[in-house]
Coordinates of C-alpha atoms in Angstrom, one line a residue:
X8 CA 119.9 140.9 89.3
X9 CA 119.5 143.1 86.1
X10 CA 119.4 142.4 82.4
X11 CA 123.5 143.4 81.6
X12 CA 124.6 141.3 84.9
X13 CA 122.3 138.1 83.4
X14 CA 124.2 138.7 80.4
X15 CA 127.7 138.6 82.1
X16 CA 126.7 135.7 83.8
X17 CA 125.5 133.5 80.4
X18 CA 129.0 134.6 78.5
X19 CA 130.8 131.9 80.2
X20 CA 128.3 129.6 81.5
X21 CA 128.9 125.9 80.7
X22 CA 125.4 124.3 81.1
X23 CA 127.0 120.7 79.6
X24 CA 129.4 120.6 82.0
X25 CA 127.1 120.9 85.0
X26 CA 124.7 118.5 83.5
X27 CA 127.6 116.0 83.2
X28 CA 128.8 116.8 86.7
X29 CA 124.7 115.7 87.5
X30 CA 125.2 112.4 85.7
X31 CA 128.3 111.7 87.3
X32 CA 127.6 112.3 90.8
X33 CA 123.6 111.4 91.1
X34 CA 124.0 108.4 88.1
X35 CA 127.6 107.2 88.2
X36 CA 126.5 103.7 87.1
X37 CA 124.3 105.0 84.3
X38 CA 126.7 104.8 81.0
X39 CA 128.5 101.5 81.8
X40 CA 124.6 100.5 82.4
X41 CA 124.5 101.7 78.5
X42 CA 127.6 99.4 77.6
X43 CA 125.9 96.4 79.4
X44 CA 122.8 96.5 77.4
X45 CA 122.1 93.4 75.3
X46 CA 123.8 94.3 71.9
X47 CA 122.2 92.2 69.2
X48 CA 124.4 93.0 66.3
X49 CA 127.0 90.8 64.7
X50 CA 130.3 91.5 66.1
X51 CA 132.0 92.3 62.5
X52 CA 129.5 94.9 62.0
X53 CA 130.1 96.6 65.4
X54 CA 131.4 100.2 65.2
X55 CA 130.2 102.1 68.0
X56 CA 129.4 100.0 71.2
X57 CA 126.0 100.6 73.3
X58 CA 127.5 103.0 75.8
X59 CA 128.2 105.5 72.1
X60 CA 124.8 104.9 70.8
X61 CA 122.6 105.4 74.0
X62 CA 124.9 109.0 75.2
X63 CA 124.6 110.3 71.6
X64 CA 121.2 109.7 71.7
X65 CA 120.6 110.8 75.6
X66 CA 122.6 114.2 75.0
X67 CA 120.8 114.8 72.0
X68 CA 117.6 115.0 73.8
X69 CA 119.0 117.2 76.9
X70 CA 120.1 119.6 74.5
X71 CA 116.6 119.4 73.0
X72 CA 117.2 118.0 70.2
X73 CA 114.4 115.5 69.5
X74 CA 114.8 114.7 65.9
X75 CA 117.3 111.7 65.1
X76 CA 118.5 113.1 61.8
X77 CA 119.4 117.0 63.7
X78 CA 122.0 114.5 65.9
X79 CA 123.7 114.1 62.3
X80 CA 123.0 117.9 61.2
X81 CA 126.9 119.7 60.6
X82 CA 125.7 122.3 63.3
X83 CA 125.2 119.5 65.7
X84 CA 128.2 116.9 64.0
X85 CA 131.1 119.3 64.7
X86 CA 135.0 118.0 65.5
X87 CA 134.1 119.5 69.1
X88 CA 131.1 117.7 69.9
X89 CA 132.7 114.5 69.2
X90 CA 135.6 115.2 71.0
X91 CA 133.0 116.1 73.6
X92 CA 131.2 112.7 73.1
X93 CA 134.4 110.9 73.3
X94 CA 135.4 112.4 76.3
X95 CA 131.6 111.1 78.1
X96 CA 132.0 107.8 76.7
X97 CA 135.5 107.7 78.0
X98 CA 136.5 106.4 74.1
X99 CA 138.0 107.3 70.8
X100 CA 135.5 108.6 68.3
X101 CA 136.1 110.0 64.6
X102 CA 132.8 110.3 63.9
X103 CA 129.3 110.5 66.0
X104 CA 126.9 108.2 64.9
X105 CA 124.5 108.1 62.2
X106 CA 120.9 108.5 63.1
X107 CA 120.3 105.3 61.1
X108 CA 122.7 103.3 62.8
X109 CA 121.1 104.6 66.2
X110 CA 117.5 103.5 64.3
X111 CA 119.0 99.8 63.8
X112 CA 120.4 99.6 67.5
X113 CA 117.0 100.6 69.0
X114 CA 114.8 98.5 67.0
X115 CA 116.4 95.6 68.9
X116 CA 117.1 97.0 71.9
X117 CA 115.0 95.4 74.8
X118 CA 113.1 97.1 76.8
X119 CA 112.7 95.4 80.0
X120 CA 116.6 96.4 80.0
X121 CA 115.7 100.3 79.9
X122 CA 113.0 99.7 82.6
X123 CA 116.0 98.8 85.0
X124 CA 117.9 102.0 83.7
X125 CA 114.4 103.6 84.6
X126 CA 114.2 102.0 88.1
X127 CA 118.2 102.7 88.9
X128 CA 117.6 106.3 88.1
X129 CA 114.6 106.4 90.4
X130 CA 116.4 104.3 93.3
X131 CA 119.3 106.2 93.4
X132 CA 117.3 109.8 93.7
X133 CA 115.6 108.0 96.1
X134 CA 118.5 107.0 98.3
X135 CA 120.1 110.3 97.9
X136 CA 117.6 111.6 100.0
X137 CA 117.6 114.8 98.7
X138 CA 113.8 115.0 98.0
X139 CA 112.8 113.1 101.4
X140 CA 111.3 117.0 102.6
X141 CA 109.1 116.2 100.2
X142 CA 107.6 113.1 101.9
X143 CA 103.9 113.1 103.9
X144 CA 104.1 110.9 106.5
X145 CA 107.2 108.8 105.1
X146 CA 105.5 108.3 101.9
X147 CA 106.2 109.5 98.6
X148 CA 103.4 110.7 96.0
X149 CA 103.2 108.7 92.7
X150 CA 101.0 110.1 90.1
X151 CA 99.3 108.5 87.3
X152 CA 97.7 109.1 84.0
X153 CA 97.5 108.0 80.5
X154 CA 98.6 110.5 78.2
X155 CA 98.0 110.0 73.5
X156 CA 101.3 109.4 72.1
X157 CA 100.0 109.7 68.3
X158 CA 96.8 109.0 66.2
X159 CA 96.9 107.7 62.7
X160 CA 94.5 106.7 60.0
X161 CA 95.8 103.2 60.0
X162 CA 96.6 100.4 62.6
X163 CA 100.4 101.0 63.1
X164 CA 101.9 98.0 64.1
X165 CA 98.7 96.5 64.6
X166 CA 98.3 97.0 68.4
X167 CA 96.8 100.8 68.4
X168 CA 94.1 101.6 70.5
X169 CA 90.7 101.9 68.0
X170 CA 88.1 104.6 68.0
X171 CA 85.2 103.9 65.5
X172 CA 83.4 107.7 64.8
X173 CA 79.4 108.1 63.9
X174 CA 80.4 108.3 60.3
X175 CA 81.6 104.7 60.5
X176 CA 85.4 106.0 59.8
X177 CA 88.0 104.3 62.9
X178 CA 90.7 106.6 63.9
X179 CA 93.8 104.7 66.2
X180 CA 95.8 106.0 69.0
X181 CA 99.4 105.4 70.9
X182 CA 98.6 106.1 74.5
X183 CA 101.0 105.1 77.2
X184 CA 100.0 105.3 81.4
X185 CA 102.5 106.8 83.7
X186 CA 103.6 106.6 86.6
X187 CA 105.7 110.1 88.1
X188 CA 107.3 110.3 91.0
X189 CA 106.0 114.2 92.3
X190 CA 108.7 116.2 94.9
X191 CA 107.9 119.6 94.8
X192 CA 107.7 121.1 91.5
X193 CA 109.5 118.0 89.5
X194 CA 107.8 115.1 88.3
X195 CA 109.8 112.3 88.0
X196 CA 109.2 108.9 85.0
X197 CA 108.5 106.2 87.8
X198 CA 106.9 103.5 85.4
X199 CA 106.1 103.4 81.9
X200 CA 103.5 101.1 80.5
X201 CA 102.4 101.1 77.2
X202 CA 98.1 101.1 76.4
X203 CA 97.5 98.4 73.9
X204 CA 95.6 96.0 71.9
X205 CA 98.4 93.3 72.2
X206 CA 96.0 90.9 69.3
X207 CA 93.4 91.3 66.9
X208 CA 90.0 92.2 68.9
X209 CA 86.3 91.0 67.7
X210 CA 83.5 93.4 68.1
X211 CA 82.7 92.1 71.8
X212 CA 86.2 92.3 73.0
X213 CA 87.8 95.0 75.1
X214 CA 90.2 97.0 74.2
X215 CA 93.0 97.1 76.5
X216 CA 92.7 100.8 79.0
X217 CA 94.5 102.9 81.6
X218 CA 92.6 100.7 84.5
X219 CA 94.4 97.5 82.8
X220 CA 97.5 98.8 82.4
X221 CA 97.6 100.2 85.9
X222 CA 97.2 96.8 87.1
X223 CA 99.9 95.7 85.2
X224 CA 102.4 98.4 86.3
X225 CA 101.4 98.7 90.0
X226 CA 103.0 94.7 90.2
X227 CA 106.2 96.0 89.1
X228 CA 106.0 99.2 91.0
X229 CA 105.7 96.7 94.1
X230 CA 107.9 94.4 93.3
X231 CA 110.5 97.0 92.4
X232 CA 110.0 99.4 95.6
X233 CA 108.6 96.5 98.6
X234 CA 109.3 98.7 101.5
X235 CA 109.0 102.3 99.9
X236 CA 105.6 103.9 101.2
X237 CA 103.6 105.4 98.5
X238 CA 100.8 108.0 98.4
X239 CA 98.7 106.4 95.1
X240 CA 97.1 109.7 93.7
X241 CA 95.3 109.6 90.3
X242 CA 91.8 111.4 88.5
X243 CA 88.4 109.8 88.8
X244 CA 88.8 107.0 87.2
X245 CA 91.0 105.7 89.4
X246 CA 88.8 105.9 92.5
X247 CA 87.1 102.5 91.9
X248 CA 86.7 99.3 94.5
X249 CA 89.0 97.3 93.0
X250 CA 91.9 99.8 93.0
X251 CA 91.4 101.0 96.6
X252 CA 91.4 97.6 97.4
X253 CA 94.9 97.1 95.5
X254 CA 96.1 100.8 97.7
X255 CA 94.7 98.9 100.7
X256 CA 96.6 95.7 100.2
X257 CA 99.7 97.4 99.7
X258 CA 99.0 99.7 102.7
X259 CA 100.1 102.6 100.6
X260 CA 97.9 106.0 101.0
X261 CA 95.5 106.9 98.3
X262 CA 93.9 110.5 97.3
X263 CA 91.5 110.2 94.5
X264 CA 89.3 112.6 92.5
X265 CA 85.9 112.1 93.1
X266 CA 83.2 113.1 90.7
X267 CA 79.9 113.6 91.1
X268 CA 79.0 111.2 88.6
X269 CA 80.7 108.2 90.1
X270 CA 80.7 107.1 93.4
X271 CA 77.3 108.0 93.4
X272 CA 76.7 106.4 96.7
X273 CA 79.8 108.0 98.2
X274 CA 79.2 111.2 96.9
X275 CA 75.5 110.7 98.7
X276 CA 76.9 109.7 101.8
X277 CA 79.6 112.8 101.9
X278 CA 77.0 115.5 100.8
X279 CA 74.2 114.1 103.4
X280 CA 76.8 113.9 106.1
X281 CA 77.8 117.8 105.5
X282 CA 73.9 118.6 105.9
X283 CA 74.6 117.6 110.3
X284 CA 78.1 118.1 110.7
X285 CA 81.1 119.7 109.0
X286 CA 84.1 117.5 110.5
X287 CA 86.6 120.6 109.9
X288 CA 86.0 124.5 111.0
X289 CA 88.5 125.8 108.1
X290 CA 86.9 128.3 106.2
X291 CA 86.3 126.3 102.6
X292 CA 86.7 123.1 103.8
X293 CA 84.4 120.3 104.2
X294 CA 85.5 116.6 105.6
X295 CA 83.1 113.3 106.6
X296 CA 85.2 110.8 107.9
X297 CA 84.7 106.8 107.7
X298 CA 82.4 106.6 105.3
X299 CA 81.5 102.7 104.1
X300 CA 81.3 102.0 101.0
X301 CA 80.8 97.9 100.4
X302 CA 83.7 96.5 102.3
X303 CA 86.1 99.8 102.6
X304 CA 86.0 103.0 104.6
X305 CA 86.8 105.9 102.5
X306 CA 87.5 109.6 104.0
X307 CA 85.7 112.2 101.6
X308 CA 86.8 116.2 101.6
X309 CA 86.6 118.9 99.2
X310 CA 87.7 122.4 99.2
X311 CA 85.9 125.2 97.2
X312 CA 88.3 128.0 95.7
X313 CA 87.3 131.5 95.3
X314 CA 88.8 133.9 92.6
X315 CA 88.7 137.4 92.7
X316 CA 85.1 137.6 90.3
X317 CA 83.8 135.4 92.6
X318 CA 83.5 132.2 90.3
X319 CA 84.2 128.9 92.6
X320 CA 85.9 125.9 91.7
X321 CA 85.0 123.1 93.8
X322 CA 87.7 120.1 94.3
X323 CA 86.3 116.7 95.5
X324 CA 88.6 113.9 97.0
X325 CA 88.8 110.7 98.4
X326 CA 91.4 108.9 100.8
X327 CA 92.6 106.4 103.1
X328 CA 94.7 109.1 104.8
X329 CA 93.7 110.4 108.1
X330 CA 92.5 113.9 107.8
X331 CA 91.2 116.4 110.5
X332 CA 91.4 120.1 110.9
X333 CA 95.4 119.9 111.6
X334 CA 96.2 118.5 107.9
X335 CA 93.6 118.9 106.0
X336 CA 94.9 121.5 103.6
X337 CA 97.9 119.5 103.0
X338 CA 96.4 116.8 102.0
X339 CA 94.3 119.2 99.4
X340 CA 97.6 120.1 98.6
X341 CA 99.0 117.0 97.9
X342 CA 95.2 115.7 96.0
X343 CA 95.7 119.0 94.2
X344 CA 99.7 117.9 92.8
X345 CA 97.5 115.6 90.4
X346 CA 98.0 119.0 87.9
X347 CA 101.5 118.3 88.2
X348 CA 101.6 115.1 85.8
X349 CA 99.6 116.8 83.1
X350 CA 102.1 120.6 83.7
X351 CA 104.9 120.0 84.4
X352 CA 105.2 116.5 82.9
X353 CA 103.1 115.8 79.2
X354 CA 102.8 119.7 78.6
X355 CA 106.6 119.4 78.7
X356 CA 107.7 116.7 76.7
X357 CA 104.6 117.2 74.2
X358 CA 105.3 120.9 73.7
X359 CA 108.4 122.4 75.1
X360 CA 111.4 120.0 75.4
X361 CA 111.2 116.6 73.5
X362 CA 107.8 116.2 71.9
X363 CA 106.6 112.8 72.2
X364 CA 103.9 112.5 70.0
X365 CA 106.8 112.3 67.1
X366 CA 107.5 108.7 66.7
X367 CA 110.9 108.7 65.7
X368 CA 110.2 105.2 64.6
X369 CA 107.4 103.4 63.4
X370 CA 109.0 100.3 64.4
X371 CA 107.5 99.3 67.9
X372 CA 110.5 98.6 69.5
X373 CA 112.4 101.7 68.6
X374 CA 109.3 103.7 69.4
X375 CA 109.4 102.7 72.7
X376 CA 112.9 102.9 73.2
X377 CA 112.9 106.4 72.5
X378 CA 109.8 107.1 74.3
X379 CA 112.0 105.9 77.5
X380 CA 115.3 107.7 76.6
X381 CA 112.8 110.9 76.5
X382 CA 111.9 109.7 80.2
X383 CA 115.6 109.7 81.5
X384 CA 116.6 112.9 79.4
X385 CA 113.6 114.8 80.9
X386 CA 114.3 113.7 84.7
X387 CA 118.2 114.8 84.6
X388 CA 117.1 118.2 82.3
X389 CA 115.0 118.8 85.6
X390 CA 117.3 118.4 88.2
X391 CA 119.6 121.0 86.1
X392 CA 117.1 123.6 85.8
X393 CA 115.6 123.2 89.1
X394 CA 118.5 122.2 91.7
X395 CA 121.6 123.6 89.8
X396 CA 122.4 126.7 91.5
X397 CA 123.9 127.6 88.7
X398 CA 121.6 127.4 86.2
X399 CA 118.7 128.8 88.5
X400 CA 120.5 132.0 88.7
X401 CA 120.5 132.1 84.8
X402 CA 116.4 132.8 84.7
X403 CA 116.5 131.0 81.1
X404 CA 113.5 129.6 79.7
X405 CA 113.5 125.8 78.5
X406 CA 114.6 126.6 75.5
X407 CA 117.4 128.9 76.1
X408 CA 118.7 126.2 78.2
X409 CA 118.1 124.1 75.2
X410 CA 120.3 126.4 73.1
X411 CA 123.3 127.2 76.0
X412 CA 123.6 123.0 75.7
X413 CA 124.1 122.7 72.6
X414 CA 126.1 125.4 72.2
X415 CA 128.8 124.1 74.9
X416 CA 128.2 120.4 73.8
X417 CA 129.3 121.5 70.2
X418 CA 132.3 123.9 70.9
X419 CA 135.8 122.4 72.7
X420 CA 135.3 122.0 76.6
X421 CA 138.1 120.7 77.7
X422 CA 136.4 121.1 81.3
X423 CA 134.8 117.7 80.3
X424 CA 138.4 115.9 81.3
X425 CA 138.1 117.4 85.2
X426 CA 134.5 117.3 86.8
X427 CA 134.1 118.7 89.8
X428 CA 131.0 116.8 92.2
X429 CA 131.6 118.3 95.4
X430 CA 128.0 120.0 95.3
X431 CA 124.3 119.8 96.6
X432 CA 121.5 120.3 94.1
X433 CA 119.0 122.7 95.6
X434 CA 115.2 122.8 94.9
X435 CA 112.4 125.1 96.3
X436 CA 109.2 123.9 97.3

């Protein structure tokens, strides 16, 4: 396809009607699960319900809009875009609302309620079975990693995570762990879990970290998906005893970075055991099977990759998955998806869609609100731009899909009253 029949094909492309079309058909419980949210305001004060507040702010973020007070810019507040908000809400609107009121709503909004708005949007996915080609052995990967939200010079809120510099100076951090859910090239917000100092630490108190709040998480992950089989993949530091153990228990699958600097014994055992006997004849490839390590058995493999000026790069794992010559470059594969969280996820939201290191609140609540409205924007922006057909055939970059949303959001589309949901999302691998 050239450049002049890509332009025929934007001039009347609707991009907000085939990401409400997505909502509808994968999510049709997701806006009355807005209106059921615990509303906390008085009654006589009430002029736009839940469902209003959380679609104005939802929509506002797929069409990348991450600032609150844009969502009340004139180029964004036009007649058509509320008509087009009405339309959504399935309501009567004269006017979208203010940023401020959406501020108010979110600082009381609670968030155990959005984590089952996180889980339904997971579940369903999950049960349309559209990403099971994605699965290893019945399993689906999870990924996790802690990503910095924000630092400051102060203790916002009085929970940050605290840093104390050689010059005696203490900088504090926002960090959040996730958990993503990776089929093919999509990474999907699993779990959310928030890294911090919940009271006021002494000097010879821990601060709270990723390895804590993995603990935390992976109860909810279990409790939440029982039955689901679950490849646990993570960096270094999650290749500890204790976690394995926790894998083990759960008889998910595990693939773990290993470093050389921890482990050590591991790494001893691997390396000595590659001095007798490669386990796999594939060129690059080295496996020891069943190697003990306390009171687990642990399969170690790496793969060394060769560019073209001949510098290697050498990628160490660990796993509970059975590996021989058949597999053993899928499961490199899959150990190698790890990227995937830092890529296609953080990159993303920090730098090309909805940057998450803005606050939009220094409340804590609202914070963290937002931080999970991000979470559900950035999962249906990526099944438009990876399984719409449609949109795929576009080629746009992130944010000329940004720009075609808002410019159908905020022009009349009456093609918002008849949705059409008689269609397959399609992804490559």
């Amino acid at each position: 396809m050239n450049r002049k029949q890509r332009r025929e094909l934007r001039k009347d492309k609707n991009l907000i009607k085939n990401l409400y079309a997505i909502i509808l058909k994968y999510f049709p419980e997701l806006l009355n699960k807005f209106y059921n949210l615990t509303d906390s305001r008085n009654p006589s004060y009430v002029t736009y319900d839940m469902k209003v507040i959380c679609v104005t702010r939802l929509f506002g973020l797929l069409c990348g809009l991450t600032s609150l007070s844009i969502i009340s810019d004139d180029n964004f507040n036009t007649d058509a875009c509320i008509e087009n908000i009405s339309t959504i809400c399935q309501t009567k609107l004269d006017e979208l609302p203010y940023w401020e009121t959406i501020q108010d709503v979110f600082v009381n909004i609670k968030i155990n309620e959005l984590r089952e708005i996180q889980k339904y949007i997971v579940k369903t996915l999950i049960r349309s079975k559209m990403f099971d080609k994605y699965k290893y052995e019945g399993a689906f990967q999870l990924i996790f990693d802690g990503t910095g939200l924000s630092n400051h010079d102060y203790n916002l809120n009085n929970n940050c995570l605290q840093r104390k510099h050689k010059d005696g100076k203490i900088s504090y951090y926002k960090y959040v762990l996730e958990c993503k859910l990776c089929v093919g090239n999509i990474v999907i917000s699993v779990d959310s879990e928030f890294i911090e100092n919940t009271k006021m630490l002494t000097e010879k108190q821990k601060q709270d970290c990723e390895t804590n709040a993995f603990k935390r998480m992976i109860k909810r992950i279990k409790k939440n998906y029982p039955k689901q089989k679950f490849i646990i993949s993570g960096d270094g530091l999650y290749a500890t005893t204790p976690i394995i153990k926790i894998c083990n228990k759960n008889k998910w699958f595990y693939i773990f970075n290993l470093k050389p600097d921890r482990l050590k014994e591991i790494n001893s055992a691997f390396e000595g055991n590659l001095l007798l006997e490669n386990e796999t004849t594939i060129k690059d490839y080295y496996l020891s099977t069943n190697i003990k390590y306390k009171d687990i058995i642990v399969h170690a493999f790496k793969f060394i990759e060769k560019a073209k000026n001949n510098k290697e790069t050498i990628f160490r794992y660990i796993s509970n998955i059975p590996v021989n010559n058949d597999n053993i470059k899928s499961i490199v594969k899959l150990g190698r998806n790890r990227w995937k969280i830092e890529n296609e996820g953080f990159y993303t939201q920090k730098h090309r869609t909805f940057n998450i290191t803005h606050l939009n609140s220094r409340n804590d609540n609202a914070m963290k609100a937002h931080y999970f409205f991000i979470q559900f924007a950035h999962t249906i922006r990526q099944l438009l731009e990876q399984g719409d057909t449609h949109t795929k055939s576009l080629i746009l970059k992130l944010k000329e899909v940004s720009a075609y949303l808002v410019q159908s959001l905020t022009s009349p589309n009456p093609n918002l009253m008849n949705i059409e949901i008689n269609f397959q999302l399609r992804f490559d691998d």
